[in-house]
Amino acid sequence: MTKVLKLMKEEKFKYKYSGVIMAYLFLVLFMVFIGMFDDSFFTGRNLSNVIYTAFPLVMVSFGQTICLLTHGIDISLGMILSLSNCVCIVLMKPDEPLGWVTGVAAALVTGMVCGLINGILIGRFRLAALIVTLSMSTVYGGIALYLLPMPGGSIHKGFAKFLRGKLCGIPVVFFLLLIVLVIVRAVLNQTPLGRKIRAVGGNYAAAYATGIDAVRTKIIAHMLAGLLSAVGGVFLAAYMYSGDPTIGSSYSLRAIASSIIGGAVFSGAVGDVLGTLAGVVILTLINNMLNLLGISSYFQFLLQGIIIIAALALGSLKNVNR
Amino acid sequence: METKVLHIKENLKKPEYFVYIILAVMFTVAVIASPGYLQRAHMSGLLKTASFLGIAAIGQTFAILLGDIDLSVANTITLGNVLGAQILMGSDANLGKAFVIILLAGILIGAGNGFGIRYLKLDPFIMTLGMSSVIEGVFMIYTQGAPKGKTSPFMSSLCRSAGTGVVTGVFLIWIVLVVIAIFVMKKTTFGRNVFAVGANKTAARFSGINTTKIYFIVYIISAVLAIFAGFLLVGYTGTSYLDVGVDYNDNSIAAVIIGGTAVTGGRGGYLGTLAGVMLMVMLVDFLTIVNISEAGRQMIQGGIIIILLLLYNRDKASH
Amino acid sequence: MAEEILRMSGIYKSFGGCKALTDVDFACNRGEVHVLAGENGAGKSTILKILAGLFEADRGEICLKGEKVKIRTPRQSQDMGIAMVFQELTLVGEMTVEENLFLNMEPVRFGVVDRKKIRRQAETVMEQYGITIDLDAIVCRLTVAQQQMVEIIKILLHDPELIILDEPTSALARKEVEKLFQIVRNLIEKGKTIIFISHRLEEVFEIGDRVTVFKDGERVDTKLVSEIDTDELIRMMVGRSLQNIFPPKNTQITEEVLFEVKELTGKALQQVSFAVRKGEILGIAGLQGHGQTELMNAISGLYPLEKGEIRMKGREIKVKNAKAALKNKIALVPSDRKTEGLMLGLPVRDNLALCSLGRRARMGVISASKEKAYIDHSVKSLSIKVFNVNNPVASLSGGNQQKVVLGKELGIDPDVILFHEPTRGIDVEAKNEFYNIMKNLAKQGTAVIMCSSDMMEVIGMSNRVAVMYEGAVTQILEGEDITEENIMRCAMGISV
């Protein structure tokens, strides 16, 4: 215990994790608050629901956090999710025993290729990340619509059953989420690649002077983001039993909000996916709460927009004071 | 490919003028390729569609000249359309009321964006994107998902050409706004200040420019023009639709970039955007004529912006 | 005779037609501290950047330990045992010291960064050279001096033979300078060779073995430090007496006070008071970061004041923002023309007109004829060399760009004009023109305040010098008292 307290007093710890800790503190208070209001909140059914709804957003948000760390951003992640979702469904062979392999593999590759294209345009050609990914978002959406003009298609039953299944009463995706969290965190915090990503985001000139291939680093970061978004797309295909070319449209903005709530900053180099996870859960719970309270879906649109702006504003203002 | 791209770029010293050559070439090709192109009805329709985009693109040009962008244009247009139809309810008697409410809504949206950007220190991209979803919430609540109301005789007449000409009321409104926009950008202190802030915010502040005021005015201009474009669309569509504005974000940005305004700010102007608007409208028209699917249209429209960015701003742009 | 470790001969370098180095020879012996001295823009940094592989020389050759070498990239230079600590630090502020030290050369174990090994290596180096720093500290929370230490440790990890320090002391307090010098001595003891750029004369004598003086892109001479004195060094640096670069000071100074500030207090300012009399130029001096920037900006309405008053011809005025300052006819020529002074991409015309747009406009509409007359007048009176005023200001030379900044500010007919680093990065000829303009402004009755880190400039131009230390004006020197030694003493908080 004293060790923990000592650690928390350390400057490095404070600097790196203040955002994360704030996010979790808020999350816990929020959960207690909802729990008091509504008895149905802490039921296994509702909690699994939260996990299912949160999972794809967690994936996209992790990707967004990586992009933010490079002092970049990727508005097209939502549409990459849509596209890989459609690719997965279209190439799925529902009736063969291993019919899910091609679909899933193609979807993941699609995500990476999309990330690669974004990365090249931003890193190599030095185009403004926001406007490039905004336009690419339209392109990816168009391709998704071309592949699957209407929501539909069918999924490999065994695969869907696996992803929707439970282990010891806990949804399988929860474990999947933990695995992804551990891997992404390890890559970002423990490997040279993670350090390069943060160095490029924190001080591009310095990173360059140190001999870091900044272009390559940015490309890899965007590819990772694309891959993670594709994982989200594959999961949604299994969860909804079908594909939908517009399913990802709202994810990009929410992913940015989750990252910022979780302590990442627009100016790069600062952020941790652990915090991002809290950010996603907070946003999901707000939705969950609005549903439990029976607020109309139209009001939810409005509230979400306001909450996201408020969250991002808090993040920006905090960053300005830094 | 690489050298070719560079070569083209060299010739594009002044993209805002070069774009007129492209426009002339495309127009000639279109006239030759499709016999009915110059027919009154077609030309009138083309100019009419251009007017809506053109009006919205004025605000977008200002925003991009600042080095920012306004992503709330699309939903603001829809809001204008929905509000307009529902307030008018088919009667000219409600015109005044509609005008005032829509003007106020526009000012509110623009001021909201300005506030978020200057006081909440949000990135303009993010702020206008967030504002966009707030506006969506507002018109969803307002219409409960099913827009009602319809155009009034006066609004419809604005979209009909007078006599045998190709000129419509909305086109005239656009032309007047074009003249004002170009005049403001080139000849007024406000215009100069916008360019200065876009070129170098710090130096602008050091030079005594009230940057906050400039931001507020630009975003209010953008929102007001967008919401009136949506209002004018009521006359065109007859009733209102929840997705009437959808394409206007991409198309207005594309028109501005085609017109040679730099996404980094401080360079360009509405003269180029004017040609950009015509090119975009001709392109969309062409895609409709050859009956291309929604999917193909999206791919082409997104792709065009990327290609133009590569051509125009390759070494200048950075986030 | 000491062993020669480095010889650069016939080095020539120009930047777009502007000569930076003309056929320079330079040699350095093993185990010495070789100081490079000279005015700003004399070519000291350029020749060392060539050595570090950041620039490539147009002509000339480099011999390292008697062998002819070619250096094209920073990497090649590093591999040959040369390391440079830059004026602008190359650290990532958001990361820890340890992360920065091993950036892009992290030892890896099982695919994961081997932090134990990193700490071992870093601690060994720190122990060896007597440096202490917390490896877990976040870099942006460290002081400039500490960041510099990090930078030094970073290059020492490569175990270089030749270490270049580019003006390492410019931002340091006296105590920190001593610490740095101790480390330099430790390095020499361990057999390293050091090239040291400095603009402080007393440092040359304190740490240097030999000194090479540069002037206008040429090497003036190399001397053993023990064989020269301050006067000789100054003569070598300036190459002519001070009177020739600087116009004679205005002697007709009346007692009439044009401009006055009283007890200006803000976050970085402590009760700053001074007055400018008619006809004089008031210099502001001090070491970097002792409140000069804040003072300049506060008077121009760009930095919030907590307390204090600003008086113009006896009347109190309020400057709550830059616009109000300009309205009250207070103009600032900021220190960094590229980020604070100019819109580089915009035409010369737009830049020149910007501050005074309203004066030539009616109801917000600019009068084209009035503007043309104004632009023509500015270009002519400041003799700005520009082919077409519609060309972007970025296409002009540094000196002409600086004149555009000045012209922009003069557009408001200022009663007070503040110059902040007025001649940074412009050539000698343009400097001379600038000095004459400043003097004439003072003569014509404008209150001129000049803040500069260039000691020669402050001494050569000012009738009085206010020296700042830790946000306060410690002393105002006048007449014969304006000497380099006095200014340095005041700047370090020691009274004269």
Short mmCIF file of N, CA and C in Angstrom, two decimals, chain C residues 198-323:
data_model
loop_
_atom_site.label_atom_id
_atom_site.label_comp_id
_atom_site.label_asym_id
_atom_site.label_seq_id
_atom_site.Cartn_x
_atom_site.Cartn_y
_atom_site.Cartn_z
N SER C 198 30.20 30.57 -28.32
CA SER C 198 29.76 31.43 -27.24
C SER C 198 29.67 32.86 -27.73
N HIS C 199 28.74 33.59 -27.16
CA HIS C 199 28.71 35.02 -27.46
C HIS C 199 29.00 35.85 -26.23
N ARG C 200 29.42 35.16 -25.18
CA ARG C 200 29.80 35.90 -23.98
C ARG C 200 31.31 35.89 -23.87
N LEU C 201 31.87 37.09 -23.88
CA LEU C 201 33.32 37.18 -23.94
C LEU C 201 34.01 36.55 -22.73
N GLU C 202 33.45 36.76 -21.55
CA GLU C 202 34.17 36.28 -20.37
C GLU C 202 34.25 34.75 -20.36
N GLU C 203 33.30 34.13 -21.06
CA GLU C 203 33.34 32.66 -21.11
C GLU C 203 34.52 32.15 -21.93
N VAL C 204 34.86 32.92 -22.94
CA VAL C 204 35.99 32.53 -23.78
C VAL C 204 37.22 32.37 -22.90
N PHE C 205 37.38 33.32 -22.00
CA PHE C 205 38.58 33.28 -21.17
C PHE C 205 38.47 32.26 -20.06
N GLU C 206 37.27 31.99 -19.65
CA GLU C 206 37.08 31.08 -18.54
C GLU C 206 37.29 29.62 -18.94
N ILE C 207 36.79 29.26 -20.11
CA ILE C 207 36.78 27.83 -20.45
C ILE C 207 37.68 27.49 -21.63
N GLY C 208 37.98 28.48 -22.49
CA GLY C 208 38.62 28.16 -23.75
C GLY C 208 40.12 27.94 -23.67
N ASP C 209 40.63 27.06 -24.55
CA ASP C 209 42.07 26.94 -24.73
C ASP C 209 42.49 27.81 -25.91
N ARG C 210 41.74 27.66 -26.99
CA ARG C 210 42.01 28.49 -28.15
C ARG C 210 40.69 29.12 -28.59
N VAL C 211 40.78 30.22 -29.31
CA VAL C 211 39.58 30.85 -29.79
C VAL C 211 39.74 31.18 -31.27
N THR C 212 38.67 30.90 -32.03
CA THR C 212 38.66 31.29 -33.44
C THR C 212 37.53 32.29 -33.62
N VAL C 213 37.86 33.42 -34.25
CA VAL C 213 36.86 34.46 -34.43
C VAL C 213 36.37 34.47 -35.87
N PHE C 214 35.06 34.53 -36.01
CA PHE C 214 34.43 34.61 -37.33
C PHE C 214 33.82 35.99 -37.52
N LYS C 215 33.87 36.44 -38.75
CA LYS C 215 33.18 37.69 -39.06
C LYS C 215 32.70 37.63 -40.51
N ASP C 216 31.45 37.95 -40.73
CA ASP C 216 30.87 38.01 -42.07
C ASP C 216 31.24 36.80 -42.93
N GLY C 217 31.15 35.62 -42.36
CA GLY C 217 31.38 34.42 -43.14
C GLY C 217 32.83 34.08 -43.39
N GLU C 218 33.73 34.79 -42.70
CA GLU C 218 35.15 34.47 -42.86
C GLU C 218 35.78 34.24 -41.50
N ARG C 219 36.90 33.47 -41.52
CA ARG C 219 37.61 33.29 -40.26
C ARG C 219 38.59 34.44 -40.11
N VAL C 220 38.51 35.16 -39.02
CA VAL C 220 39.42 36.28 -38.82
C VAL C 220 40.78 35.77 -38.37
N ASP C 221 40.79 34.97 -37.31
CA ASP C 221 42.06 34.46 -36.79
C ASP C 221 41.78 33.41 -35.72
N THR C 222 42.80 32.61 -35.43
CA THR C 222 42.72 31.69 -34.31
C THR C 222 43.86 32.03 -33.36
N LYS C 223 43.52 32.16 -32.08
CA LYS C 223 44.55 32.56 -31.11
C LYS C 223 44.48 31.65 -29.89
N LEU C 224 45.61 31.55 -29.21
CA LEU C 224 45.60 30.91 -27.89
C LEU C 224 44.94 31.90 -26.93
N VAL C 225 44.05 31.44 -26.12
CA VAL C 225 43.33 32.34 -25.23
C VAL C 225 44.30 33.05 -24.28
N SER C 226 45.33 32.33 -23.88
CA SER C 226 46.27 32.91 -22.93
C SER C 226 47.05 34.08 -23.52
N GLU C 227 47.01 34.23 -24.84
CA GLU C 227 47.82 35.27 -25.46
C GLU C 227 47.04 36.55 -25.79
N ILE C 228 45.73 36.54 -25.54
CA ILE C 228 44.98 37.74 -25.90
C ILE C 228 44.21 38.29 -24.71
N ASP C 229 43.70 39.51 -24.85
CA ASP C 229 42.84 40.07 -23.81
C ASP C 229 41.50 40.49 -24.42
N THR C 230 40.61 40.94 -23.58
CA THR C 230 39.25 41.26 -24.02
C THR C 230 39.25 42.26 -25.18
N ASP C 231 40.04 43.32 -25.03
CA ASP C 231 40.04 44.35 -26.07
C ASP C 231 40.42 43.79 -27.43
N GLU C 232 41.43 42.96 -27.41
CA GLU C 232 41.87 42.41 -28.68
C GLU C 232 40.79 41.52 -29.28
N LEU C 233 40.15 40.76 -28.40
CA LEU C 233 39.09 39.86 -28.87
C LEU C 233 37.94 40.67 -29.50
N ILE C 234 37.56 41.74 -28.82
CA ILE C 234 36.48 42.57 -29.38
C ILE C 234 36.90 43.14 -30.73
N ARG C 235 38.13 43.60 -30.79
CA ARG C 235 38.60 44.17 -32.06
C ARG C 235 38.52 43.11 -33.17
N MET C 236 38.90 41.89 -32.82
CA MET C 236 38.84 40.83 -33.83
C MET C 236 37.38 40.56 -34.26
N MET C 237 36.48 40.57 -33.28
CA MET C 237 35.08 40.25 -33.59
C MET C 237 34.41 41.34 -34.42
N VAL C 238 34.69 42.57 -34.04
CA VAL C 238 33.98 43.66 -34.70
C VAL C 238 34.72 44.08 -35.97
N GLY C 239 36.03 44.02 -35.91
CA GLY C 239 36.82 44.26 -37.11
C GLY C 239 36.94 45.73 -37.43
N ARG C 240 36.24 46.53 -36.75
CA ARG C 240 36.31 47.97 -36.94
C ARG C 240 35.81 48.56 -35.64
N SER C 241 36.03 49.81 -35.46
CA SER C 241 35.60 50.35 -34.18
C SER C 241 34.07 50.44 -34.17
N LEU C 242 33.51 50.47 -32.98
CA LEU C 242 32.06 50.45 -32.83
C LEU C 242 31.38 51.59 -33.59
N GLN C 243 32.07 52.73 -33.67
CA GLN C 243 31.46 53.89 -34.32
C GLN C 243 31.05 53.60 -35.76
N ASN C 244 31.77 52.69 -36.41
CA ASN C 244 31.49 52.50 -37.83
C ASN C 244 30.22 51.72 -38.14
N ILE C 245 29.85 50.73 -37.31
CA ILE C 245 28.59 50.02 -37.58
C ILE C 245 27.42 50.80 -37.02
N PHE C 246 27.64 51.40 -35.87
CA PHE C 246 26.54 52.11 -35.26
C PHE C 246 26.65 53.60 -35.55
N PRO C 247 25.56 54.22 -35.89
CA PRO C 247 25.60 55.66 -36.12
C PRO C 247 25.92 56.36 -34.80
N PRO C 248 26.52 57.55 -34.85
CA PRO C 248 26.82 58.25 -33.60
C PRO C 248 25.54 58.46 -32.81
N LYS C 249 25.67 58.34 -31.49
CA LYS C 249 24.46 58.47 -30.66
C LYS C 249 23.96 59.91 -30.66
N ASN C 250 22.68 60.02 -30.55
CA ASN C 250 22.06 61.33 -30.50
C ASN C 250 22.42 62.00 -29.17
N THR C 251 22.90 63.21 -29.24
CA THR C 251 23.32 63.87 -28.00
C THR C 251 22.29 64.87 -27.52
N GLN C 252 21.39 65.27 -28.44
CA GLN C 252 20.40 66.27 -28.04
C GLN C 252 19.19 65.59 -27.41
N ILE C 253 19.33 65.31 -26.13
CA ILE C 253 18.23 64.67 -25.44
C ILE C 253 17.63 65.67 -24.46
N THR C 254 16.35 65.92 -24.62
CA THR C 254 15.71 66.87 -23.72
C THR C 254 15.23 66.13 -22.48
N GLU C 255 14.80 66.86 -21.52
CA GLU C 255 14.32 66.22 -20.30
C GLU C 255 12.87 65.78 -20.43
N GLU C 256 12.24 66.17 -21.53
CA GLU C 256 10.82 65.85 -21.73
C GLU C 256 10.62 64.33 -21.80
N VAL C 257 9.76 63.80 -20.93
CA VAL C 257 9.48 62.37 -20.91
C VAL C 257 8.34 62.06 -21.87
N LEU C 258 8.64 61.21 -22.86
CA LEU C 258 7.61 60.87 -23.84
C LEU C 258 6.74 59.71 -23.36
N PHE C 259 7.41 58.77 -22.75
CA PHE C 259 6.72 57.52 -22.44
C PHE C 259 7.25 57.00 -21.12
N GLU C 260 6.35 56.45 -20.34
CA GLU C 260 6.76 56.03 -19.02
C GLU C 260 5.96 54.82 -18.57
N VAL C 261 6.62 53.87 -17.95
CA VAL C 261 5.86 52.78 -17.32
C VAL C 261 6.20 52.77 -15.84
N LYS C 262 5.18 52.46 -15.04
CA LYS C 262 5.39 52.49 -13.60
C LYS C 262 4.93 51.18 -12.97
N GLU C 263 5.87 50.52 -12.31
CA GLU C 263 5.58 49.32 -11.53
C GLU C 263 4.74 48.30 -12.28
N LEU C 264 5.14 47.98 -13.50
CA LEU C 264 4.44 46.95 -14.24
C LEU C 264 4.70 45.61 -13.55
N THR C 265 3.61 44.93 -13.20
CA THR C 265 3.75 43.66 -12.51
C THR C 265 2.86 42.62 -13.17
N GLY C 266 3.43 41.48 -13.44
CA GLY C 266 2.66 40.38 -14.02
C GLY C 266 3.31 39.10 -13.56
N LYS C 267 2.93 37.99 -14.16
CA LYS C 267 3.49 36.71 -13.73
C LYS C 267 5.01 36.70 -13.79
N ALA C 268 5.57 37.24 -14.89
CA ALA C 268 7.02 37.20 -15.03
C ALA C 268 7.65 38.58 -14.88
N LEU C 269 6.88 39.54 -14.39
CA LEU C 269 7.40 40.90 -14.27
C LEU C 269 7.23 41.41 -12.84
N GLN C 270 8.26 42.08 -12.35
CA GLN C 270 8.16 42.61 -10.99
C GLN C 270 8.43 44.10 -10.98
N GLN C 271 7.37 44.86 -10.83
CA GLN C 271 7.47 46.30 -10.64
C GLN C 271 8.49 46.96 -11.55
N VAL C 272 8.28 46.80 -12.83
CA VAL C 272 9.20 47.39 -13.80
C VAL C 272 8.81 48.85 -14.04
N SER C 273 9.76 49.75 -13.84
CA SER C 273 9.51 51.17 -14.10
C SER C 273 10.65 51.74 -14.93
N PHE C 274 10.32 52.53 -15.89
CA PHE C 274 11.34 53.31 -16.60
C PHE C 274 10.66 54.39 -17.41
N ALA C 275 11.45 55.35 -17.89
CA ALA C 275 10.90 56.42 -18.70
C ALA C 275 11.78 56.60 -19.92
N VAL C 276 11.17 57.01 -21.02
CA VAL C 276 11.94 57.29 -22.23
C VAL C 276 11.82 58.78 -22.51
N ARG C 277 12.98 59.45 -22.63
CA ARG C 277 12.96 60.89 -22.88
C ARG C 277 13.01 61.16 -24.37
N LYS C 278 12.65 62.34 -24.72
CA LYS C 278 12.61 62.71 -26.14
C LYS C 278 14.02 62.68 -26.73
N GLY C 279 14.17 61.96 -27.82
CA GLY C 279 15.45 61.94 -28.52
C GLY C 279 16.34 60.75 -28.20
N GLU C 280 16.01 60.01 -27.15
CA GLU C 280 16.93 58.93 -26.78
C GLU C 280 16.40 57.55 -27.20
N ILE C 281 17.36 56.63 -27.23
CA ILE C 281 16.98 55.23 -27.42
C ILE C 281 17.23 54.54 -26.09
N LEU C 282 16.21 53.87 -25.57
CA LEU C 282 16.37 53.14 -24.33
C LEU C 282 16.61 51.67 -24.66
N GLY C 283 17.75 51.16 -24.23
CA GLY C 283 18.05 49.74 -24.46
C GLY C 283 17.55 48.91 -23.30
N ILE C 284 17.11 47.68 -23.61
CA ILE C 284 16.73 46.75 -22.55
C ILE C 284 17.61 45.53 -22.70
N ALA C 285 18.35 45.17 -21.67
CA ALA C 285 19.27 44.05 -21.77
C ALA C 285 19.00 43.06 -20.66
N GLY C 286 19.64 41.93 -20.74
CA GLY C 286 19.47 40.89 -19.72
C GLY C 286 19.71 39.54 -20.35
N LEU C 287 19.89 38.53 -19.51
CA LEU C 287 20.05 37.19 -20.05
C LEU C 287 18.69 36.71 -20.52
N GLN C 288 18.73 35.73 -21.39
CA GLN C 288 17.48 35.22 -21.95
C GLN C 288 16.53 34.75 -20.85
N GLY C 289 15.26 35.11 -20.99
CA GLY C 289 14.26 34.60 -20.06
C GLY C 289 14.19 35.31 -18.73
N HIS C 290 14.57 36.57 -18.68
CA HIS C 290 14.45 37.31 -17.42
C HIS C 290 13.35 38.37 -17.50
N GLY C 291 12.39 38.13 -18.39
CA GLY C 291 11.22 38.99 -18.43
C GLY C 291 11.20 40.00 -19.56
N GLN C 292 12.23 40.01 -20.40
CA GLN C 292 12.26 41.00 -21.46
C GLN C 292 11.10 40.82 -22.44
N THR C 293 10.90 39.55 -22.87
CA THR C 293 9.82 39.27 -23.81
C THR C 293 8.49 39.68 -23.22
N GLU C 294 8.27 39.32 -21.96
CA GLU C 294 7.01 39.64 -21.31
C GLU C 294 6.82 41.15 -21.22
N LEU C 295 7.92 41.87 -20.95
CA LEU C 295 7.83 43.32 -20.84
C LEU C 295 7.42 43.93 -22.18
N MET C 296 8.09 43.51 -23.23
CA MET C 296 7.76 44.02 -24.57
C MET C 296 6.30 43.74 -24.88
N ASN C 297 5.89 42.49 -24.64
CA ASN C 297 4.52 42.09 -24.97
C ASN C 297 3.50 42.79 -24.07
N ALA C 298 3.86 43.01 -22.82
CA ALA C 298 2.91 43.66 -21.91
C ALA C 298 2.63 45.09 -22.38
N ILE C 299 3.69 45.79 -22.76
CA ILE C 299 3.47 47.17 -23.22
C ILE C 299 2.64 47.18 -24.50
N SER C 300 2.77 46.13 -25.31
CA SER C 300 2.01 46.07 -26.57
C SER C 300 0.66 45.41 -26.41
N GLY C 301 0.26 45.14 -25.18
CA GLY C 301 -1.08 44.59 -24.96
C GLY C 301 -1.20 43.10 -25.23
N LEU C 302 -0.07 42.39 -25.31
CA LEU C 302 -0.13 40.98 -25.64
C LEU C 302 0.10 40.09 -24.43
N TYR C 303 0.39 40.73 -23.29
CA TYR C 303 0.68 39.95 -22.10
C TYR C 303 -0.06 40.61 -20.94
N PRO C 304 -0.86 39.84 -20.22
CA PRO C 304 -1.71 40.47 -19.21
C PRO C 304 -0.91 40.97 -18.02
N LEU C 305 -1.20 42.18 -17.60
CA LEU C 305 -0.54 42.77 -16.45
C LEU C 305 -1.46 42.68 -15.25
N GLU C 306 -0.86 42.48 -14.09
CA GLU C 306 -1.67 42.46 -12.88
C GLU C 306 -1.81 43.88 -12.32
N LYS C 307 -0.73 44.63 -12.48
CA LYS C 307 -0.69 45.95 -11.88
C LYS C 307 0.20 46.85 -12.72
N GLY C 308 0.14 48.12 -12.45
CA GLY C 308 1.07 49.04 -13.09
C GLY C 308 0.38 49.98 -14.04
N GLU C 309 1.08 51.07 -14.35
CA GLU C 309 0.47 52.01 -15.29
C GLU C 309 1.43 52.38 -16.41
N ILE C 310 0.83 52.72 -17.53
CA ILE C 310 1.59 53.11 -18.70
C ILE C 310 1.18 54.54 -19.03
N ARG C 311 2.16 55.42 -19.15
CA ARG C 311 1.83 56.83 -19.39
C ARG C 311 2.47 57.29 -20.69
N MET C 312 1.65 57.95 -21.48
CA MET C 312 2.14 58.50 -22.73
C MET C 312 2.07 60.02 -22.60
N LYS C 313 3.20 60.68 -22.69
CA LYS C 313 3.26 62.14 -22.52
C LYS C 313 2.50 62.58 -21.28
N GLY C 314 2.69 61.82 -20.21
CA GLY C 314 2.07 62.20 -18.94
C GLY C 314 0.66 61.70 -18.74
N ARG C 315 0.01 61.24 -19.80
CA ARG C 315 -1.39 60.82 -19.70
C ARG C 315 -1.43 59.30 -19.57
N GLU C 316 -2.21 58.82 -18.61
CA GLU C 316 -2.25 57.37 -18.44
C GLU C 316 -3.11 56.72 -19.54
N ILE C 317 -2.62 55.61 -20.08
CA ILE C 317 -3.39 54.89 -21.10
C ILE C 317 -3.56 53.44 -20.68
N LYS C 318 -4.61 52.82 -21.22
CA LYS C 318 -4.87 51.42 -20.90
C LYS C 318 -4.63 50.60 -22.17
N VAL C 319 -3.84 49.54 -22.06
CA VAL C 319 -3.67 48.65 -23.22
C VAL C 319 -4.11 47.25 -22.82
N LYS C 320 -5.38 46.96 -23.06
CA LYS C 320 -5.85 45.64 -22.64
C LYS C 320 -5.62 44.59 -23.72
N ASN C 321 -5.40 45.03 -24.95
CA ASN C 321 -5.02 44.08 -25.99
C ASN C 321 -4.20 44.79 -27.06
N ALA C 322 -3.76 44.01 -28.05
CA ALA C 322 -2.86 44.58 -29.05
C ALA C 322 -3.53 45.71 -29.82
N LYS C 323 -4.83 45.56 -30.04
CA LYS C 323 -5.54 46.57 -30.80
C LYS C 323 -5.52 47.91 -30.05
#
